[in-house]
PDB file of C-alpha atoms in Angstrom:
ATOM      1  CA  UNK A   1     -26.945 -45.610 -98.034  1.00 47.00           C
ATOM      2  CA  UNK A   2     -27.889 -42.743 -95.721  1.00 46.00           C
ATOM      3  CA  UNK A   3     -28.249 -43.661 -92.186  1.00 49.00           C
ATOM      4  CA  UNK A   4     -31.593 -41.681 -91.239  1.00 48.00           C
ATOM      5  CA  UNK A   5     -32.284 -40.993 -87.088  1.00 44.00           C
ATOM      6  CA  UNK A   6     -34.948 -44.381 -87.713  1.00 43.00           C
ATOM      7  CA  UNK A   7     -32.359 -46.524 -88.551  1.00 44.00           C
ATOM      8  CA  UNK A   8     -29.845 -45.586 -86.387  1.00 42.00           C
ATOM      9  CA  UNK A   9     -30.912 -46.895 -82.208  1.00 42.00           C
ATOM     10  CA  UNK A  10     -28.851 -46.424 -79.407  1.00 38.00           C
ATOM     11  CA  UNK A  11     -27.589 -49.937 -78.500  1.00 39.00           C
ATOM     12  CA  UNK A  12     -29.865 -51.752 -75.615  1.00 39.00           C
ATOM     13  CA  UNK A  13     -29.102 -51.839 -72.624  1.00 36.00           C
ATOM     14  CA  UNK A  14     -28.311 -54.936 -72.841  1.00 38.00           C
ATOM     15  CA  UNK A  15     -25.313 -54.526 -75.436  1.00 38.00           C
ATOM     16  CA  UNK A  16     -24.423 -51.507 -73.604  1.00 36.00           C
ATOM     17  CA  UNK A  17     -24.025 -53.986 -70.002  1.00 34.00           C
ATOM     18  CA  UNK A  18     -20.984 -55.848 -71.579  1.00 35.00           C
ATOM     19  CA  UNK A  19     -19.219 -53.003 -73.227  1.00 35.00           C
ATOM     20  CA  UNK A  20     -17.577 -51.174 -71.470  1.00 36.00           C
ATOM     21  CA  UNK A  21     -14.676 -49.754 -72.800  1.00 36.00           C
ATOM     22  CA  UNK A  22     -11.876 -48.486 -70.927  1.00 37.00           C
ATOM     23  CA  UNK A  23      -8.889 -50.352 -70.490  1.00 40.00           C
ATOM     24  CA  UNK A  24      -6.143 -49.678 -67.385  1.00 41.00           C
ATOM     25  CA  UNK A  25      -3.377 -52.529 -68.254  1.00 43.00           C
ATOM     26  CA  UNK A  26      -1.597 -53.880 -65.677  1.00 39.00           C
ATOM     27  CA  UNK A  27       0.677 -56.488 -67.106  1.00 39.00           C
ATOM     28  CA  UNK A  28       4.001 -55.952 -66.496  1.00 38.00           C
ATOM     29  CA  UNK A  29       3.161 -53.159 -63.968  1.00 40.00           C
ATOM     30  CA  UNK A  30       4.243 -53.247 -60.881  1.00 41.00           C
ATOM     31  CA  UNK A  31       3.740 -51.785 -56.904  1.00 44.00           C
ATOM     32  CA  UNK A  32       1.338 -48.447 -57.086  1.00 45.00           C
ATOM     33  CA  UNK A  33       0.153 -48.863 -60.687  1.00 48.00           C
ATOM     34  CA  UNK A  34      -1.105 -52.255 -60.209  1.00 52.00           C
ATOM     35  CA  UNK A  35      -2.928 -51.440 -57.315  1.00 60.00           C
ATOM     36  CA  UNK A  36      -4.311 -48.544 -58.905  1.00 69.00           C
ATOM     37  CA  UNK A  37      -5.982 -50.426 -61.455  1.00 76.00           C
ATOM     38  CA  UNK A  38      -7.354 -53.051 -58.850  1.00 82.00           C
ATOM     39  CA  UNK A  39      -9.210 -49.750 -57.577  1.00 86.00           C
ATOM     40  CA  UNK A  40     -10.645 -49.133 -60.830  1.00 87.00           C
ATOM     41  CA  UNK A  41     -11.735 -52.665 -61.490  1.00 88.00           C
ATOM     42  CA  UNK A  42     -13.319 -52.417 -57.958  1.00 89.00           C
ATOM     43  CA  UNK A  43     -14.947 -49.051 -58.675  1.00 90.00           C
ATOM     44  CA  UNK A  44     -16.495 -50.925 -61.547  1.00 91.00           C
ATOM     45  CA  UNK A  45     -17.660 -53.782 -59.859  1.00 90.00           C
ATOM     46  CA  UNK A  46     -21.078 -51.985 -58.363  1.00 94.00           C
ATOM     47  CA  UNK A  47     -23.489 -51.673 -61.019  1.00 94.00           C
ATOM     48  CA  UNK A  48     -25.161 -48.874 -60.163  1.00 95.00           C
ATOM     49  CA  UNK A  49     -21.776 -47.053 -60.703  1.00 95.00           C
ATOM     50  CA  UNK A  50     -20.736 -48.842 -63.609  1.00 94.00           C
ATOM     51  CA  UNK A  51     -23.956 -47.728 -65.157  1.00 95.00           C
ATOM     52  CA  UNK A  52     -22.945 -44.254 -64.568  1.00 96.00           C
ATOM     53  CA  UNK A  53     -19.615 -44.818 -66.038  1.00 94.00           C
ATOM     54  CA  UNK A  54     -21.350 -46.235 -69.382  1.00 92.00           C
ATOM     55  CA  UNK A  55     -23.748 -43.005 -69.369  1.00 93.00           C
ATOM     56  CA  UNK A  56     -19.939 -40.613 -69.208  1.00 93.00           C
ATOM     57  CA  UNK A  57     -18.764 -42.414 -72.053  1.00 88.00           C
ATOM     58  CA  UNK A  58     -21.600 -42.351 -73.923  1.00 86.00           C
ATOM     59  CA  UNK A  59     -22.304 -38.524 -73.621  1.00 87.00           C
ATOM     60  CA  UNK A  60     -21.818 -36.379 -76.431  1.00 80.00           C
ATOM     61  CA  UNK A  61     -20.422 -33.654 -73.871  1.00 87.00           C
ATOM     62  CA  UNK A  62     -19.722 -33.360 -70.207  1.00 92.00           C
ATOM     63  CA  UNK A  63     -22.220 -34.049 -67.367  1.00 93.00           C
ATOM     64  CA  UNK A  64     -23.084 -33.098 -64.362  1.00 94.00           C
ATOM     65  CA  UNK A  65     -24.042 -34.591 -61.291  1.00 94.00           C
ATOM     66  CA  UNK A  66     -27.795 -33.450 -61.818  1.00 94.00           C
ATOM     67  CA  UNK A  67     -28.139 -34.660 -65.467  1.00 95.00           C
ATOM     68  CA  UNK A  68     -26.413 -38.021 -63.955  1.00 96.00           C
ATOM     69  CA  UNK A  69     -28.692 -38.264 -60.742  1.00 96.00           C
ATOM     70  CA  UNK A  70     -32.240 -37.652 -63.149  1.00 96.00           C
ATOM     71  CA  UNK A  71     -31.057 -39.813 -65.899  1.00 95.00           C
ATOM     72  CA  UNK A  72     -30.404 -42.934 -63.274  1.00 96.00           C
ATOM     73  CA  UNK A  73     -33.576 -41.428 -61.088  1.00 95.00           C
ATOM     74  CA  UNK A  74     -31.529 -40.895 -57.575  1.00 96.00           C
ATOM     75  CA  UNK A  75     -30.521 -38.210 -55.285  1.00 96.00           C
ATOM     76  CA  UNK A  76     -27.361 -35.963 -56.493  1.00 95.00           C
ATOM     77  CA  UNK A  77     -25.973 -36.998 -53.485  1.00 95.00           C
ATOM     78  CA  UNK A  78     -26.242 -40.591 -54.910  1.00 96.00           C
ATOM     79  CA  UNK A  79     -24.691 -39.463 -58.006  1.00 96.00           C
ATOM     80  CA  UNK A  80     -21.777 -37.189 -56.869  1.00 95.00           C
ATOM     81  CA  UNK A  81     -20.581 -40.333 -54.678  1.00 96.00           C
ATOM     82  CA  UNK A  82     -20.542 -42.563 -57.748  1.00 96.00           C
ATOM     83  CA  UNK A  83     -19.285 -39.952 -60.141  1.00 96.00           C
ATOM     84  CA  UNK A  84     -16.351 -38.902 -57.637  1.00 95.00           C
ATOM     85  CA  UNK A  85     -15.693 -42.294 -57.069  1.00 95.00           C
ATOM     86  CA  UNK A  86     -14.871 -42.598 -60.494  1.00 95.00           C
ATOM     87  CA  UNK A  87     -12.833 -39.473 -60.539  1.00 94.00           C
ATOM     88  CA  UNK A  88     -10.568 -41.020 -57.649  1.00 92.00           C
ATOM     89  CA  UNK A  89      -9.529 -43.941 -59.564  1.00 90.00           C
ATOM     90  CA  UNK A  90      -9.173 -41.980 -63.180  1.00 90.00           C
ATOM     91  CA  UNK A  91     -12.327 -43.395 -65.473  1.00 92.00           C
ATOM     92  CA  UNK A  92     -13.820 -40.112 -65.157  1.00 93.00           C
ATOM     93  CA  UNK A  93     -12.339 -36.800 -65.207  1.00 93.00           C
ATOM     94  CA  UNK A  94     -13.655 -33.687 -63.767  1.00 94.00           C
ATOM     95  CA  UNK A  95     -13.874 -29.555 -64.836  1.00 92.00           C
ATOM     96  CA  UNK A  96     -16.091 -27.161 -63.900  1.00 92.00           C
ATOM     97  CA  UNK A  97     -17.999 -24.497 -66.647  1.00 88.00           C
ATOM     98  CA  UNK A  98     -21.010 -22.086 -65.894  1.00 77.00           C
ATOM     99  CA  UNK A  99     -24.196 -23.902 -67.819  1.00 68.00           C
ATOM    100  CA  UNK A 100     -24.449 -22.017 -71.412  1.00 65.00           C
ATOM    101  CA  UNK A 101     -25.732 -18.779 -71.242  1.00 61.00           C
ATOM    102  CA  UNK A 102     -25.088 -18.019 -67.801  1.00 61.00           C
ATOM    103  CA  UNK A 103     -22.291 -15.496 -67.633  1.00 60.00           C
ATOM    104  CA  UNK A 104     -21.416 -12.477 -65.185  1.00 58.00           C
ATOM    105  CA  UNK A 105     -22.485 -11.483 -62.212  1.00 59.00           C
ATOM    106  CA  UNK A 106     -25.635 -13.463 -60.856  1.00 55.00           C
ATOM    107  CA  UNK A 107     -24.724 -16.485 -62.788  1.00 57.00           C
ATOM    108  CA  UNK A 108     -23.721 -18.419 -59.946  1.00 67.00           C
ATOM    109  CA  UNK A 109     -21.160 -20.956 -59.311  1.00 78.00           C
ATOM    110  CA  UNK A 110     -19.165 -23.410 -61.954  1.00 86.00           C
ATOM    111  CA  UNK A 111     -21.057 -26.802 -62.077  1.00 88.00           C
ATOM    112  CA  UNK A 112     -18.428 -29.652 -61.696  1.00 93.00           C
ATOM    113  CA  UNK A 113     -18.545 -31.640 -64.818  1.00 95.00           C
ATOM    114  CA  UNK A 114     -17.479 -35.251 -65.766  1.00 95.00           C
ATOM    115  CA  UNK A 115     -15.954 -36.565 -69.019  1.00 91.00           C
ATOM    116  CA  UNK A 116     -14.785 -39.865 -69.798  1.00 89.00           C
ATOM    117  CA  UNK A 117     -11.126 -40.445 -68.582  1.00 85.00           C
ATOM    118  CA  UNK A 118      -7.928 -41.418 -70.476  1.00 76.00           C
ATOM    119  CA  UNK A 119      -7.329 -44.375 -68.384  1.00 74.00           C
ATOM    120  CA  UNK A 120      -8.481 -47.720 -68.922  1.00 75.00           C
ATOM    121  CA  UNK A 121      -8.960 -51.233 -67.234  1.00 76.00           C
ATOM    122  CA  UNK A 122      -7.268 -54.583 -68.583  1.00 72.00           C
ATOM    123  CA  UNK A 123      -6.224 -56.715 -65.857  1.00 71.00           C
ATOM    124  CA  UNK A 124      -4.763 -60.223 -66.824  1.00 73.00           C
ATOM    125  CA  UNK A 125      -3.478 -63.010 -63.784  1.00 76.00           C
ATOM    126  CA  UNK A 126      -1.276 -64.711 -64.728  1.00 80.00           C
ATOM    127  CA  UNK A 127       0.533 -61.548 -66.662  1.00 77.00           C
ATOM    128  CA  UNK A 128      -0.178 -61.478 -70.197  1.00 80.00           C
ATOM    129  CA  UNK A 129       1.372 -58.827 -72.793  1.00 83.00           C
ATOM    130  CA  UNK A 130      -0.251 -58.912 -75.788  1.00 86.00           C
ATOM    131  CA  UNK A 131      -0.367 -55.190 -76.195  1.00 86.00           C
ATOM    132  CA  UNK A 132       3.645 -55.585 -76.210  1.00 89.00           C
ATOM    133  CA  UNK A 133       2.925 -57.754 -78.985  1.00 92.00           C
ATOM    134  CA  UNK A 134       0.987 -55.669 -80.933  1.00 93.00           C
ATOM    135  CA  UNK A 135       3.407 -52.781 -81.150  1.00 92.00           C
ATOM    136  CA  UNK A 136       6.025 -54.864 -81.708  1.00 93.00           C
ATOM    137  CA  UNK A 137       4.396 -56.116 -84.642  1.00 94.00           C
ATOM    138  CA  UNK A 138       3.221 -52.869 -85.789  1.00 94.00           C
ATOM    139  CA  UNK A 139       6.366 -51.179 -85.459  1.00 92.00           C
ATOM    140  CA  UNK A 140       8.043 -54.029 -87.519  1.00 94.00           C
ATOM    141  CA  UNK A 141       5.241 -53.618 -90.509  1.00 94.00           C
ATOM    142  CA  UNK A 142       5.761 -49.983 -90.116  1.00 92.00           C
ATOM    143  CA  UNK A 143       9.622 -50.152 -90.434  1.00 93.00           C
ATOM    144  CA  UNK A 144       9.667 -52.965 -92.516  1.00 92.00           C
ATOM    145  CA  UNK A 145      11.636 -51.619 -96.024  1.00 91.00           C
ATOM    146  CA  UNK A 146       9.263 -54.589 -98.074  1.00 92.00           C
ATOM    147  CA  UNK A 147       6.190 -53.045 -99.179  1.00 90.00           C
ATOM    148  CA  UNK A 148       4.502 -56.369 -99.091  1.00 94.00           C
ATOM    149  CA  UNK A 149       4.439 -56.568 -95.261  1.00 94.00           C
ATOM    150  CA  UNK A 150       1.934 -53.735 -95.085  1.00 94.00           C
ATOM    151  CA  UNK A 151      -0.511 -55.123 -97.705  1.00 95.00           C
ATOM    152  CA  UNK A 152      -0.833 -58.442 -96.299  1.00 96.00           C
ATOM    153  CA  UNK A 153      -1.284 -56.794 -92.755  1.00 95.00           C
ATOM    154  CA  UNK A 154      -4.276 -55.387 -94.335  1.00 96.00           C
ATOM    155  CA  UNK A 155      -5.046 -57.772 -96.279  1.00 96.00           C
ATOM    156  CA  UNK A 156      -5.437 -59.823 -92.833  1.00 96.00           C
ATOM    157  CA  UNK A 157      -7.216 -57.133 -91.236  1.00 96.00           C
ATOM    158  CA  UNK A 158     -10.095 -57.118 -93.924  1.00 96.00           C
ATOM    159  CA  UNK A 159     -10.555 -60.845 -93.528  1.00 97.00           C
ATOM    160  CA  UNK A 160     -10.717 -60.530 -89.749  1.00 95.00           C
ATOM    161  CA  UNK A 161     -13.589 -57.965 -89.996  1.00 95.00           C
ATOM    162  CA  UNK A 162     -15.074 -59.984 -92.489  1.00 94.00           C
ATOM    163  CA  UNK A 163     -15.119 -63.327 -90.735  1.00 94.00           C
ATOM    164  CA  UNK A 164     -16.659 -61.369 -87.630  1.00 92.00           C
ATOM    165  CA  UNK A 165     -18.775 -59.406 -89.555  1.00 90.00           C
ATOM    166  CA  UNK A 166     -19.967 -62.982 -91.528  1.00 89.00           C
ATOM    167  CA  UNK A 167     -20.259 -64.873 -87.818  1.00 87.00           C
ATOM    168  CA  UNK A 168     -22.833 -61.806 -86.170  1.00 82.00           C
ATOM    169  CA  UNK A 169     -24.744 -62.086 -89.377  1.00 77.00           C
ATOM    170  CA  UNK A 170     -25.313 -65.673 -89.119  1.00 81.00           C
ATOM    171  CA  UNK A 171     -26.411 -65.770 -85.773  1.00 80.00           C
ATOM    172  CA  UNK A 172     -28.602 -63.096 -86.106  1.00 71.00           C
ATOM    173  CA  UNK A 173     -30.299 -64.761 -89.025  1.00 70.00           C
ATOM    174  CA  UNK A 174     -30.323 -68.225 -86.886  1.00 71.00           C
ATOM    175  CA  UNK A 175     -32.331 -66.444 -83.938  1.00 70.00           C
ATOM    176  CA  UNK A 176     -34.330 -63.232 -85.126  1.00 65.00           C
ATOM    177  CA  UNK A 177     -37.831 -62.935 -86.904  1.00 52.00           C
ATOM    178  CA  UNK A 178     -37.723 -60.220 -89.548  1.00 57.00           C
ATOM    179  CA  UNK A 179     -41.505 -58.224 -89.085  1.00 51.00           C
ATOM    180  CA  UNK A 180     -42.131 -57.865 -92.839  1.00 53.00           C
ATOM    181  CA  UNK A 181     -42.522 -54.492 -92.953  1.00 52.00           C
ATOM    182  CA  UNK A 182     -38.626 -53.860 -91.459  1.00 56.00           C
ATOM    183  CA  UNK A 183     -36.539 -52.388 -93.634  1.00 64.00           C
ATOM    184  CA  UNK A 184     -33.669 -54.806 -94.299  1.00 68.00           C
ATOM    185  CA  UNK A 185     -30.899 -51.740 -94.286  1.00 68.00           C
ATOM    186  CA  UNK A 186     -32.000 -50.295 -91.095  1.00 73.00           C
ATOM    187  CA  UNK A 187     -31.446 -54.302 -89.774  1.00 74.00           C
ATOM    188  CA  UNK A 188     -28.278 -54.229 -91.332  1.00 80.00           C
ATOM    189  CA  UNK A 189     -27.088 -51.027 -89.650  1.00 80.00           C
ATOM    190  CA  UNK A 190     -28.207 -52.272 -86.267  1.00 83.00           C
ATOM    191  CA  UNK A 191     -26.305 -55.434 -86.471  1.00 85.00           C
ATOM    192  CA  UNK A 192     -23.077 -53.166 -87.533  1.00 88.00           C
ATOM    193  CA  UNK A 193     -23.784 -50.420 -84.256  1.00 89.00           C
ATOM    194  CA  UNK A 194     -23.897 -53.665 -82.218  1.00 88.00           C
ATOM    195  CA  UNK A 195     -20.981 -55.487 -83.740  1.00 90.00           C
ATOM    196  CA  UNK A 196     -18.928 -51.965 -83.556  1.00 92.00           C
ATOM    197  CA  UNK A 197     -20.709 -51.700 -79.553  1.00 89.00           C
ATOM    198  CA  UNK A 198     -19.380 -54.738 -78.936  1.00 88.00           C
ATOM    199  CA  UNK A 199     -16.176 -54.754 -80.369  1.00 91.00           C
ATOM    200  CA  UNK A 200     -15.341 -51.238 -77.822  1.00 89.00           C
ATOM    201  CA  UNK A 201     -15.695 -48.818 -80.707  1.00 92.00           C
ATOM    202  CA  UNK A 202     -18.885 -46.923 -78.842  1.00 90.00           C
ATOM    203  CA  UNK A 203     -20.237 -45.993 -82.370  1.00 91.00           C
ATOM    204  CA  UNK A 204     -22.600 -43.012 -82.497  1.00 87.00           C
ATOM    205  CA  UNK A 205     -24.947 -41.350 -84.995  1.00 77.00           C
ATOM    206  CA  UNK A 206     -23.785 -37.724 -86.260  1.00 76.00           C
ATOM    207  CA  UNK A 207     -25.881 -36.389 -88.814  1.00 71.00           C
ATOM    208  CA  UNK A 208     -25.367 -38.973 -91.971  1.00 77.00           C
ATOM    209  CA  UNK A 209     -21.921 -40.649 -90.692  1.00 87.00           C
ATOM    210  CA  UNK A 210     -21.290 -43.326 -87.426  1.00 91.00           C
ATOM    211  CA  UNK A 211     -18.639 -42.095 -85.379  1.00 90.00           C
ATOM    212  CA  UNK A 212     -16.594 -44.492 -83.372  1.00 92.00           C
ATOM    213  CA  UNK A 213     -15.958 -42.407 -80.637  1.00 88.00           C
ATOM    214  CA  UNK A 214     -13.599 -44.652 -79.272  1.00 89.00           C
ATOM    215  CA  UNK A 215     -10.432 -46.307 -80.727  1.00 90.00           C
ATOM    216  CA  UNK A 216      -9.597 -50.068 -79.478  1.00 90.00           C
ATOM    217  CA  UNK A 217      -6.570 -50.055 -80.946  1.00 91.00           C
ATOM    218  CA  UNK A 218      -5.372 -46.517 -79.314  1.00 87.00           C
ATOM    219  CA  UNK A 219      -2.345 -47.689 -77.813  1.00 83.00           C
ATOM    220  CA  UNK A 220      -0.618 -49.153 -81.001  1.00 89.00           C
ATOM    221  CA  UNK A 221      -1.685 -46.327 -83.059  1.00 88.00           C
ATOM    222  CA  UNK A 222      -0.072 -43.923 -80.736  1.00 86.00           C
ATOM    223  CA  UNK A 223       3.303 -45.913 -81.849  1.00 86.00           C
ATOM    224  CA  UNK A 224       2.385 -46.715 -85.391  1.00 90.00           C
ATOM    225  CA  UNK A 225      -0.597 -44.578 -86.561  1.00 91.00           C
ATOM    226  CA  UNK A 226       1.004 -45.043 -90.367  1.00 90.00           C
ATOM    227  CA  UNK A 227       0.103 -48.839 -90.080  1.00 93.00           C
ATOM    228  CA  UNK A 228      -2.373 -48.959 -86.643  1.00 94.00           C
ATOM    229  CA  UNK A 229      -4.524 -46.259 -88.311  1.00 94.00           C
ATOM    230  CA  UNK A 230      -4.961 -48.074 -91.839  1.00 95.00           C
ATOM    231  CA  UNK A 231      -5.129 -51.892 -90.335  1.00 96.00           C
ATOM    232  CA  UNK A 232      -8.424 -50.291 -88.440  1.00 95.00           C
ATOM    233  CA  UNK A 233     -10.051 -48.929 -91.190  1.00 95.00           C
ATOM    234  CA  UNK A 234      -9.606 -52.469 -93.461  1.00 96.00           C
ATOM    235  CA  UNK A 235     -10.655 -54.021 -90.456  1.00 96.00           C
ATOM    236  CA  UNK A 236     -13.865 -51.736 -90.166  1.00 95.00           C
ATOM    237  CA  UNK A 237     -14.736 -52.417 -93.550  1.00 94.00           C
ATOM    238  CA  UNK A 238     -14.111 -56.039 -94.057  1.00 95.00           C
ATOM    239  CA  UNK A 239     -16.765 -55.791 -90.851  1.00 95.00           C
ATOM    240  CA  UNK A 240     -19.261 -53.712 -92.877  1.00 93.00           C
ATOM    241  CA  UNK A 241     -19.117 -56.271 -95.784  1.00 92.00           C
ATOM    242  CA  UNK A 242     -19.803 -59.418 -93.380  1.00 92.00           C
ATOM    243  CA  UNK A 243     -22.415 -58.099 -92.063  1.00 90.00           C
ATOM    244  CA  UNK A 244     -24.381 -56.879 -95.719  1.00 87.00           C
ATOM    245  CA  UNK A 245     -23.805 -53.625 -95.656  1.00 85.00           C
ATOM    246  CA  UNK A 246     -24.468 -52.443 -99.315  1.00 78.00           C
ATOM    247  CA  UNK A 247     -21.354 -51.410-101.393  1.00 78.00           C
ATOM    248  CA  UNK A 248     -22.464 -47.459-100.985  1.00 78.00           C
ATOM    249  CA  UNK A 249     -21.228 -47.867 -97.196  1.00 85.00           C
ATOM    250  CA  UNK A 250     -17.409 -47.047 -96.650  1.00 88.00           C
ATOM    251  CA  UNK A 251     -15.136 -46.950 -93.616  1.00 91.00           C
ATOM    252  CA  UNK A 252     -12.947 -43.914 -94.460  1.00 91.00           C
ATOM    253  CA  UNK A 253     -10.140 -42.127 -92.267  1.00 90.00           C
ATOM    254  CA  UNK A 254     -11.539 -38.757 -91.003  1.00 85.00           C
ATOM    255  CA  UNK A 255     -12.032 -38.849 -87.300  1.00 73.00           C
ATOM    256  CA  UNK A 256     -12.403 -36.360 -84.945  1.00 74.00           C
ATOM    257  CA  UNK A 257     -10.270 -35.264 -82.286  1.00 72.00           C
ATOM    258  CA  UNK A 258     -10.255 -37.790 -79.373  1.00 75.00           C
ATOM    259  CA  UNK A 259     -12.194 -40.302 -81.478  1.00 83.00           C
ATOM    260  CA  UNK A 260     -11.540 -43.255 -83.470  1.00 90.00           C
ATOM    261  CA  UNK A 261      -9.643 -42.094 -86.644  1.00 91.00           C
ATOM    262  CA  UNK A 262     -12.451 -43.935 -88.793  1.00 93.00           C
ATOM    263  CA  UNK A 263     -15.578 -42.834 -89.698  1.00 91.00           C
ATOM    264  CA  UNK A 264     -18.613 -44.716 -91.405  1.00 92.00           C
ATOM    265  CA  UNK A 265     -20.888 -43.287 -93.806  1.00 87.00           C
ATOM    266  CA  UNK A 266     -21.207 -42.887 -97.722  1.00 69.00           C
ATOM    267  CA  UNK A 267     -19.026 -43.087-100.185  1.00 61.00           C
TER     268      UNK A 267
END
C-alpha cells in the first residue's frame, strides 16, 4: 500500500482539539518545578493560545509570528503575546534566522521563530508515578538475563495495539456511512492517522511513509531505547492490524532525528 496525498488528510480539527501532546510531569516534583508546570497548564487553558500551540507542533519547520497571526486570522500583536506566552512557560522555544534567501546587507533583521519545546504537561492530584513505573519495568526487561522477558513484553505490546486498533475499528463501523465510491484503504489510513493523533504520536505524511513526529513513550526510551524502542514499534503494528491495514503496511524502526523512532509505510 502506498499512501498517496488523497488518502492521507490532516486530522480535523476536531481530533486535533484533544491532542495535544506535550507532557510537563509533576509527580513527585516539588517547590519551583511544580509551579512551573501549573503555568504551563494555565498557558494552555485559553484556547485561542492552545490553538497556536497545536499549529507549533504541527509545523514541519519553525514559525513566525506572521505565519501564526494569518493562519489564526489576528493581529501579530495577537500572536506574539500568545506565542511568547508559550515561550515563558517552555512549550515553545524561540530562535531567530533571516527568511531563505535573504542574506547580506539589505536583508534586514532575524525574524524570531518558534518550534515546539522539549517540555511537556502531565499533572496528576493526588501524585501518581506511573512513568516511575514504566522505567522500572523497562529497565528490568532490558536487564533481565532471560530472553523470554523481552518477547512476551512484545508479545503484550502487539496485543495492546491490536485490541485498540480492533476497538476504533468497531466504532467506526457502528457510526459511519461508507459513500460507495470511497476507497476502503484511504478509510483505513484515516482511521490509523486518527488512532496514531489520538494516541500523541502527531503522525504526518512524508512522501510515501507516516512519520510520527512525536514519541509517547520518550521518557522510557531515553532509559531503555533497546526495549522502549522495540515495545513501540510491536505496539504500532499490532495497531495497524486492528484497524485493517493490509499486510503490505509495516511499522519499521527508522525515525528521524527528534521524531518517533518508528516509521509507517511499505514493506
Amino acid at each position: 500500500m502506498i499512501f498517496g496525498d488523497a488518502d492521507l488528510k490532516r486530522p480535523s480539527a476536531d481530533q486535533d482539539e484533544g491532542s495535544t501532546a506535550g507532557e510537563v510531569s509533576t509527580a513527585g516534583v516539588s517547590g519551583t518545578a511544580v509551579d512551573t508546570s501549573w503555568d504551563a497548564i494555565e498557558a494552555l487553558r485559553d484556547p485561542r493560545r492552545r490553538a497556536m500551540y497545536e499549529s507549533v507542533r504541527r509545523a514541519a519547520h519553525p514559525v513566525t509570528r506572521d505565519e501564526v497571526a494569518v493562519e489564526h486570522r489576528v493581529a501579530r500583536s495577537i500572536a506574539a503575546f500568545h506565542l511568547d506566552r508559550l515561550a515563558a512557560v517552555g512549550l515553545v522555544e524561540v530562535d531567530y534566522a533571516r527568511p531563505p534567501g535573504r542574506v547580506g546587507p539589505g536583508a534586514g533583521r532575524p525574524s524570531k521563530r518558534y518550534r515546539p519545546g522539549t517540555a511537556s504537561v502531565q499533572v496528576s492530584v493526588p501524585v501518581r508515578r506511573y512513568d516511575l513505573a514504566g522505567r522500572i519495568l523497562a529497565r528490568a526487561i532490558a536487564d533481565s538475563p532471560d530472553p523470554q522477558a523481552q518477547r512476551v513484553a512484545l508479545r503484550a505490546a502487539r496485543e495492546e495495539g491490536r485490541a485498540a486498533g480492533h476497538g476504533l475499528a468497531a466504532r467506526d463501523a457502528a457510526r459511519e456511512v461508507r459513500h460507495p465510491d470511497e476507497d476502503e484503504a484511504a478509510g483505513v489510513l484515516q482511521r490509523f492517522l486518527a488512532a496514531a493523533d489520538g494516541l500523541g504520536y502527531e503522525p504526518v505524511h512524508d512522501g510515501s511513509v507516516i512519520r510520527l513526529r512525536n514519541c509517547p513513550f520518550s521518557a522510557l526510551a531515553r532509559n531503555a531505547p533497546e526495549v522502549v524502542c522495540l515495545i513501540n514499534q510491536q505496539f504500532v503494528e499490532g495497531l495497524l492490524e486492528g484497524i485493517g491495514c493490509d499486510r503490505d503496511t509495516a511499522a519499521i524502526i527508522n525515525g528521524a532525528p527528534s521524531h518517533c523512532c518508528v516509521v509507517v509505510n511499505r514493506r
